[in-house]
Tab-separated table of C-alpha atoms in Angstrom:
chain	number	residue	atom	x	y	z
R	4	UNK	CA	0.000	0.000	0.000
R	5	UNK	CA	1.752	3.119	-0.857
R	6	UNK	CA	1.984	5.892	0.379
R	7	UNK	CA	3.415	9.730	-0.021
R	8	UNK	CA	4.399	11.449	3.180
R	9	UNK	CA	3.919	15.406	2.442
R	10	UNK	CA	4.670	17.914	4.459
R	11	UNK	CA	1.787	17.952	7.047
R	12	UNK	CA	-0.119	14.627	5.417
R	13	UNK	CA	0.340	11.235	4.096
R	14	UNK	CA	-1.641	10.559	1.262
R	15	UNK	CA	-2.608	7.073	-0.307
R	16	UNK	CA	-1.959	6.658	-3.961
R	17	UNK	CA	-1.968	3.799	-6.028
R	18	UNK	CA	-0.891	3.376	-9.840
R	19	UNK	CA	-1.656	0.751	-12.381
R	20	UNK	CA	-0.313	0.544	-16.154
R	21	UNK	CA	2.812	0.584	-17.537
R	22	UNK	CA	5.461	3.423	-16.530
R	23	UNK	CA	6.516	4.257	-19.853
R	24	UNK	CA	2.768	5.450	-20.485
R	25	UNK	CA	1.439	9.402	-20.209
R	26	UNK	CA	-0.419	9.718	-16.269
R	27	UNK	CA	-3.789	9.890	-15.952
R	28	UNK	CA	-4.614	11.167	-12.807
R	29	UNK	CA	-8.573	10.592	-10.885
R	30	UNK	CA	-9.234	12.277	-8.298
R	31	UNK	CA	-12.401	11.222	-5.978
R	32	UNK	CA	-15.691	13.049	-4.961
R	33	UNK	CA	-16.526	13.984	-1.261
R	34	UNK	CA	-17.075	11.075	0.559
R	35	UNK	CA	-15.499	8.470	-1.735
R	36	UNK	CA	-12.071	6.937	-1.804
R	37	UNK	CA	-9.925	5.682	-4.589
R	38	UNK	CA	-12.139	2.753	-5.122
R	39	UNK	CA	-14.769	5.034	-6.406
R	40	UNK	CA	-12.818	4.594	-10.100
R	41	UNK	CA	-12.706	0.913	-10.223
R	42	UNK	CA	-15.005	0.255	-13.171
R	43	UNK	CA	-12.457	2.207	-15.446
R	44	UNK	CA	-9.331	0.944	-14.275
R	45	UNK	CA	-9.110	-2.009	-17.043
R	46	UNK	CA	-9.921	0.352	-19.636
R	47	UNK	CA	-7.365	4.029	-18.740
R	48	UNK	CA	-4.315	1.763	-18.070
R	49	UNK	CA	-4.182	0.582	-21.351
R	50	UNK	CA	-3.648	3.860	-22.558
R	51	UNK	CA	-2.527	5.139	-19.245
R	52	UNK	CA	-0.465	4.806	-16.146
R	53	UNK	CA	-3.502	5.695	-14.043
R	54	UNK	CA	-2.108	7.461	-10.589
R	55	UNK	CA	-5.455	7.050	-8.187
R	56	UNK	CA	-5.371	8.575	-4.430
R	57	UNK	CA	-7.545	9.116	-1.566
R	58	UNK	CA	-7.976	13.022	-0.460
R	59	UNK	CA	-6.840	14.319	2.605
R	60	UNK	CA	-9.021	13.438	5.085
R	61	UNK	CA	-10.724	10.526	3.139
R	62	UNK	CA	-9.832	6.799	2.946
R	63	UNK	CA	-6.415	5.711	3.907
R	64	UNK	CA	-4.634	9.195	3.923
R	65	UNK	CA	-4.163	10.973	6.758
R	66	UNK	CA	-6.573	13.223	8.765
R	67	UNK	CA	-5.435	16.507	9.391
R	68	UNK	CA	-7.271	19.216	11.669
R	69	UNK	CA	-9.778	21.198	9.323
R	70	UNK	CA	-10.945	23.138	7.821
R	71	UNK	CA	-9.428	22.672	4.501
R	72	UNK	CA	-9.377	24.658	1.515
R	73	UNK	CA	-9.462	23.812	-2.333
R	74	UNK	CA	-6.200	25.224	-2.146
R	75	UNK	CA	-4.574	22.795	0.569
R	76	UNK	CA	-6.011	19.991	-1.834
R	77	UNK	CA	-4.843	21.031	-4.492
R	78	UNK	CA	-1.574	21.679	-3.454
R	79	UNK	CA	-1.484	17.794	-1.956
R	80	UNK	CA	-1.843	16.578	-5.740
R	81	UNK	CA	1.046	19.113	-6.689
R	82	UNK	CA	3.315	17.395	-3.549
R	83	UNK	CA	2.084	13.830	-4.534
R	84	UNK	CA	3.153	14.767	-8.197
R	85	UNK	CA	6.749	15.919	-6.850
R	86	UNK	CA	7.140	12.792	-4.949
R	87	UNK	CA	6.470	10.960	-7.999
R	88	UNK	CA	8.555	12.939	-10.131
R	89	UNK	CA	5.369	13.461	-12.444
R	90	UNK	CA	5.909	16.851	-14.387
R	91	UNK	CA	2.611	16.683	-16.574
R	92	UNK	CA	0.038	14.847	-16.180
R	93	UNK	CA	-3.449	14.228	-17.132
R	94	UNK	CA	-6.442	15.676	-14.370
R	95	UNK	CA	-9.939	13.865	-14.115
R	96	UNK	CA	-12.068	14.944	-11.020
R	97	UNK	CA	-15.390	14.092	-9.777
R	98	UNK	CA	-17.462	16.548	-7.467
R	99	UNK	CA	-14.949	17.566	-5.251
R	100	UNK	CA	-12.343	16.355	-7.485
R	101	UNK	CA	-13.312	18.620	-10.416
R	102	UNK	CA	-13.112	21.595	-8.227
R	103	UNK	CA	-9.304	20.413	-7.414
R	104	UNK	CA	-8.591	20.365	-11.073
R	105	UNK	CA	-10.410	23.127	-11.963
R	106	UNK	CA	-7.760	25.294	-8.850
R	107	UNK	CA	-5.294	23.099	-10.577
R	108	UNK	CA	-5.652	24.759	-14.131
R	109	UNK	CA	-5.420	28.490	-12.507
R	110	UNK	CA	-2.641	27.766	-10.492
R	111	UNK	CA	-0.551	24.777	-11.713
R	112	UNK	CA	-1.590	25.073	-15.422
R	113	UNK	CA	2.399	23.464	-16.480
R	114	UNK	CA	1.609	20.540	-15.047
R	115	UNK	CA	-1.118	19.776	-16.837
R	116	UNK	CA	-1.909	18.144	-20.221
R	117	UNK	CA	-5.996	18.271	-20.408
R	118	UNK	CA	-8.047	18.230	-17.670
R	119	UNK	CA	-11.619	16.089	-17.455
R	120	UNK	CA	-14.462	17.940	-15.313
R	121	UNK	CA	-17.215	15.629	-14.230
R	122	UNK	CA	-20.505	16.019	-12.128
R	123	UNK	CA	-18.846	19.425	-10.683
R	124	UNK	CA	-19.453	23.048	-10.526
R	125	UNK	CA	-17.544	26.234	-10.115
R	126	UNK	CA	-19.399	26.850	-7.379
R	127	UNK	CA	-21.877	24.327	-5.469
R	128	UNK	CA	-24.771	24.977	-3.653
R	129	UNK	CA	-25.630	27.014	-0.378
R	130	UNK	CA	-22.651	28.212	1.593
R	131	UNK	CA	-25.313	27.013	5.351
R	132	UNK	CA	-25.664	23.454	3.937
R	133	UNK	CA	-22.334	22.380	3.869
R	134	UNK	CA	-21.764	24.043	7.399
R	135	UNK	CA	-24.812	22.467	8.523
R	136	UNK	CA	-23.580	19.046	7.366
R	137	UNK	CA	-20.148	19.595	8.247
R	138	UNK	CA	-21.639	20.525	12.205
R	139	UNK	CA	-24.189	17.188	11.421
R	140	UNK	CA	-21.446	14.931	10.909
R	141	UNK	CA	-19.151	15.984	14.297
R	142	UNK	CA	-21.781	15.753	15.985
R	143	UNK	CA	-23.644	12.362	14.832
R	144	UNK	CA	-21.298	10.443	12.615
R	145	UNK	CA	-21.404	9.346	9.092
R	146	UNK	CA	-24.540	7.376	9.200
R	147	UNK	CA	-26.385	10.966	10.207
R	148	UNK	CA	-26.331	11.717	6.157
R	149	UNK	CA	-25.245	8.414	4.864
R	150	UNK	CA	-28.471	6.973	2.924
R	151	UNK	CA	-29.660	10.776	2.095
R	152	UNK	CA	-26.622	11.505	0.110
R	153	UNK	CA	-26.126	7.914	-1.383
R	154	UNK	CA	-29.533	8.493	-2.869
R	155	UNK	CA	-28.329	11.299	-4.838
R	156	UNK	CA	-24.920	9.442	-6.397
R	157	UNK	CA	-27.353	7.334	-8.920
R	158	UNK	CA	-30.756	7.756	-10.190
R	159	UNK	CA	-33.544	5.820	-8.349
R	160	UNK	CA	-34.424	3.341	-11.356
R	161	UNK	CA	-30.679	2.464	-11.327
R	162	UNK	CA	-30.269	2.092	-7.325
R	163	UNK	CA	-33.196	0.055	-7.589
R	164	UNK	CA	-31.085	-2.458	-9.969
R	165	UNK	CA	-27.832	-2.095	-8.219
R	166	UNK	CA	-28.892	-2.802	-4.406
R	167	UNK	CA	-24.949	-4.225	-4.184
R	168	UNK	CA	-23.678	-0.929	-5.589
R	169	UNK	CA	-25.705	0.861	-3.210
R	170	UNK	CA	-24.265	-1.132	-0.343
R	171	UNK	CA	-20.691	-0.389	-1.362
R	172	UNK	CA	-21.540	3.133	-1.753
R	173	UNK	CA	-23.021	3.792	1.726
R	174	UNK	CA	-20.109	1.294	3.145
R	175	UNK	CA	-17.527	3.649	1.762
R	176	UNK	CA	-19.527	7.101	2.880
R	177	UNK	CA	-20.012	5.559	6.558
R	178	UNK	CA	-16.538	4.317	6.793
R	179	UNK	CA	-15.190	8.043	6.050
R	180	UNK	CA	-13.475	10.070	8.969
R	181	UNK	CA	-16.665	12.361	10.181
R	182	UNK	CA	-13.964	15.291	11.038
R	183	UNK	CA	-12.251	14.671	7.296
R	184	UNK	CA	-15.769	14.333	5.905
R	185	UNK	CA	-16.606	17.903	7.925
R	186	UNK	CA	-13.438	19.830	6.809
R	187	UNK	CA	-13.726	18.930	3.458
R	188	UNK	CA	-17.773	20.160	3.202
R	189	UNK	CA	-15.735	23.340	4.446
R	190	UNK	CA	-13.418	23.252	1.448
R	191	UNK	CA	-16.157	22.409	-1.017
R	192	UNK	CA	-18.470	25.444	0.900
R	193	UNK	CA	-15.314	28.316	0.574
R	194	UNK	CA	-14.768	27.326	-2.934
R	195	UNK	CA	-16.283	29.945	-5.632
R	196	UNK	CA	-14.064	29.987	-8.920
R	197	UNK	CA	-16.826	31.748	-11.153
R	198	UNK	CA	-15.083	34.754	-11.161
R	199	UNK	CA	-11.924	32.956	-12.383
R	200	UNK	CA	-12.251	30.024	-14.822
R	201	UNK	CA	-12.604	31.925	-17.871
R	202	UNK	CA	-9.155	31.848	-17.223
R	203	UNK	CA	-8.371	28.401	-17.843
R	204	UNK	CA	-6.328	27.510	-20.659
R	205	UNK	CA	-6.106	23.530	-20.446
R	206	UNK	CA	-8.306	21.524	-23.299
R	207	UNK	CA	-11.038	20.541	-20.896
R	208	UNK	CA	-13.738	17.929	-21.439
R	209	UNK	CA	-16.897	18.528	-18.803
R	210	UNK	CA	-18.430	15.575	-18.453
R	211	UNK	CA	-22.389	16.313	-16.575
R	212	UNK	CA	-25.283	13.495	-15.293
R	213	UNK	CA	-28.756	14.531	-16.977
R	214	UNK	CA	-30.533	13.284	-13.471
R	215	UNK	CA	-27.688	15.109	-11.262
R	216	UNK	CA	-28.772	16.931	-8.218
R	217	UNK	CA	-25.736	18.144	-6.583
R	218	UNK	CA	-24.341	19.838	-9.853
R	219	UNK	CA	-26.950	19.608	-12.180
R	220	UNK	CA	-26.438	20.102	-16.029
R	221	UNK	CA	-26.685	23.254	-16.085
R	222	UNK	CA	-23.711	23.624	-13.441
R	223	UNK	CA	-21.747	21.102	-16.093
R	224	UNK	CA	-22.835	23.605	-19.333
R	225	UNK	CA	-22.173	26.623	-17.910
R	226	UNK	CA	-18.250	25.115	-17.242
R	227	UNK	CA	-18.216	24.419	-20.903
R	228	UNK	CA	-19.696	27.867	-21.840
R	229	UNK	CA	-17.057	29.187	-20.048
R	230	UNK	CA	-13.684	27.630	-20.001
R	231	UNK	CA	-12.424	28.678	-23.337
R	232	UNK	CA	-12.543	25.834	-25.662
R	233	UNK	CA	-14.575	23.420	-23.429
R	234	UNK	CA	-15.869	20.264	-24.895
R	235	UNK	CA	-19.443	19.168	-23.194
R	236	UNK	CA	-20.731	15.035	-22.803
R	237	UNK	CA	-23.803	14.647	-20.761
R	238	UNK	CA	-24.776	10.982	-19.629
R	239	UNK	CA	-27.351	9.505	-18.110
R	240	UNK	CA	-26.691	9.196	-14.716
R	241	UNK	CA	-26.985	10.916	-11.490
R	242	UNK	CA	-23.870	12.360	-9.315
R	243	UNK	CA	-21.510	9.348	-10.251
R	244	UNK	CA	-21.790	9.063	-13.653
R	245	UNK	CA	-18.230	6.847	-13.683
R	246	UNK	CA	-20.540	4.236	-12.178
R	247	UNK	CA	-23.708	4.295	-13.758
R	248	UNK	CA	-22.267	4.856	-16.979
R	249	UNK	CA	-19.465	2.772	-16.949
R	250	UNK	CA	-18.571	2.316	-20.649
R	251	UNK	CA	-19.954	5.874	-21.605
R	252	UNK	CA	-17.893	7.316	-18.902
R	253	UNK	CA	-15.007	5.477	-20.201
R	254	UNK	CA	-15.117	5.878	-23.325
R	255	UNK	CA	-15.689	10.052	-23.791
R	256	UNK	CA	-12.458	9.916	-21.142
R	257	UNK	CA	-10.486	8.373	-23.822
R	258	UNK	CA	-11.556	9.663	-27.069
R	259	UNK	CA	-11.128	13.371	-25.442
R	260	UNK	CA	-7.352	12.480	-23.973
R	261	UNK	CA	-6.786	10.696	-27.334
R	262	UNK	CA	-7.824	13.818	-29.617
């Protein structure tokens, strides 16, 4: 199990594909870990070496007092790239993850080669619901919000298919560090790049779910209408569109990357 000790954090990585291949790097949604990208694994490190970790505060990396900022996270994927000795890379993000990429593009825009936005915003939702869920969390645990927001990660005709997938999901939510959980709702409520991603010069694909209630299309569209240059794919699928679309996911991943 590997790991990259940072300076105030150890994060948990993992790689798969060959090492003479470009990166690819995923980055998880709030409340996930690197498992969250399984389904595509088979698929990116063919073309890939596929660098997956688990955010600070989430999964097997280490939990460090909160709040944290977009800009702390970020900055972990710029120390985990160091420790690698990963100049460019690839960026795909989900939720969460796409607001690290999209910081990533303003700030870091060398290291990047294209970046892939999915089921994420500039800016998401009411700055009081996030603290409110954050303060839910400390004070109840995980299982507080755990079915509530694993309803909105697929649509209800495909949780009603999947009841496996839906056991994973709220597995992996409850077994999340409450105070990591909480101080990343805090990065995710402080975050408001409007204002700035107009500014982004990396090819980017956004990638939106049609039945998406977090960041709904519109959220995903106005990225594209935005970001100069910005490709737009909508799918199917409710907040993880990686796993209810599996192959569509997949596949608009690699034909953008491979354009």
């Amino acid at each position: 199990m590997p790991f990259a000790d940072l300076s105030d954090v150890r994060i948990h990585y993992r790689l798969d594909g060959a090492e003479h291949l470009p990166v690819l790097v995923l980055s998880n949604s709030l409340g996930t870990t690197l498992d969250m990208w399984k389904p595509q694994i088979a698929a990116l490190s063919q073309h890939f070496r596929v660098l997956r970790y688990d955010t600070r505060g989430h999964g097997e990396s280490g939990v460090t007092p909160g709040p944290y900022s977009i800009a702390q996270l970020g900055g972990d994927v710029i120390g985990l790239l160091d420790h690698l000795g990963l100049q460019r890379v690839h960026f795909c993000g989900l939720s969460m993850g796409g607001i690290t990429g999209m910081w990533l593009a303003l700030h870091h825009a060398d290291r990047l080669n294209r970046l892939v936005l999915c089921n994420t915003a500039a800016y998401i939702g009411q700055p009081e619901n996030w603290t409110n869920r954050a303060a839910l969390v400390e004070r109840e645990g995980m299982a507080a919000i755990t079915a509530a927001v694993v309803d909105k990660w697929l649509t209800p005709d495909f949780s009603a298919q999947q009841p496996e997938l839906v056991q994973r999901l709220q597995t992996m939510l409850g077994a999340t560090s409450p105070s990591g959980y909480a101080a990343n709702c805090l990065a995710v409520r402080d975050s408001d790049l409007r204002a700035e991603i107009q500014r982004i010069q990396t090819p980017t694909l956004v990638i939106a779910g049609s039945g998406d209630i977090p960041t709904p299309p519109a959220d995903g569209r106005y990225l594209a209408d935005t970001i100069p240059g910005a490709r737009y794919t909508e799918l199917y699928a409710a907040h993880l569109s990686n796993l209810q679309q599996v192959e569509g996911f997949t596949q608009a991943v690699l034909t953008f990357l491979g354009s």
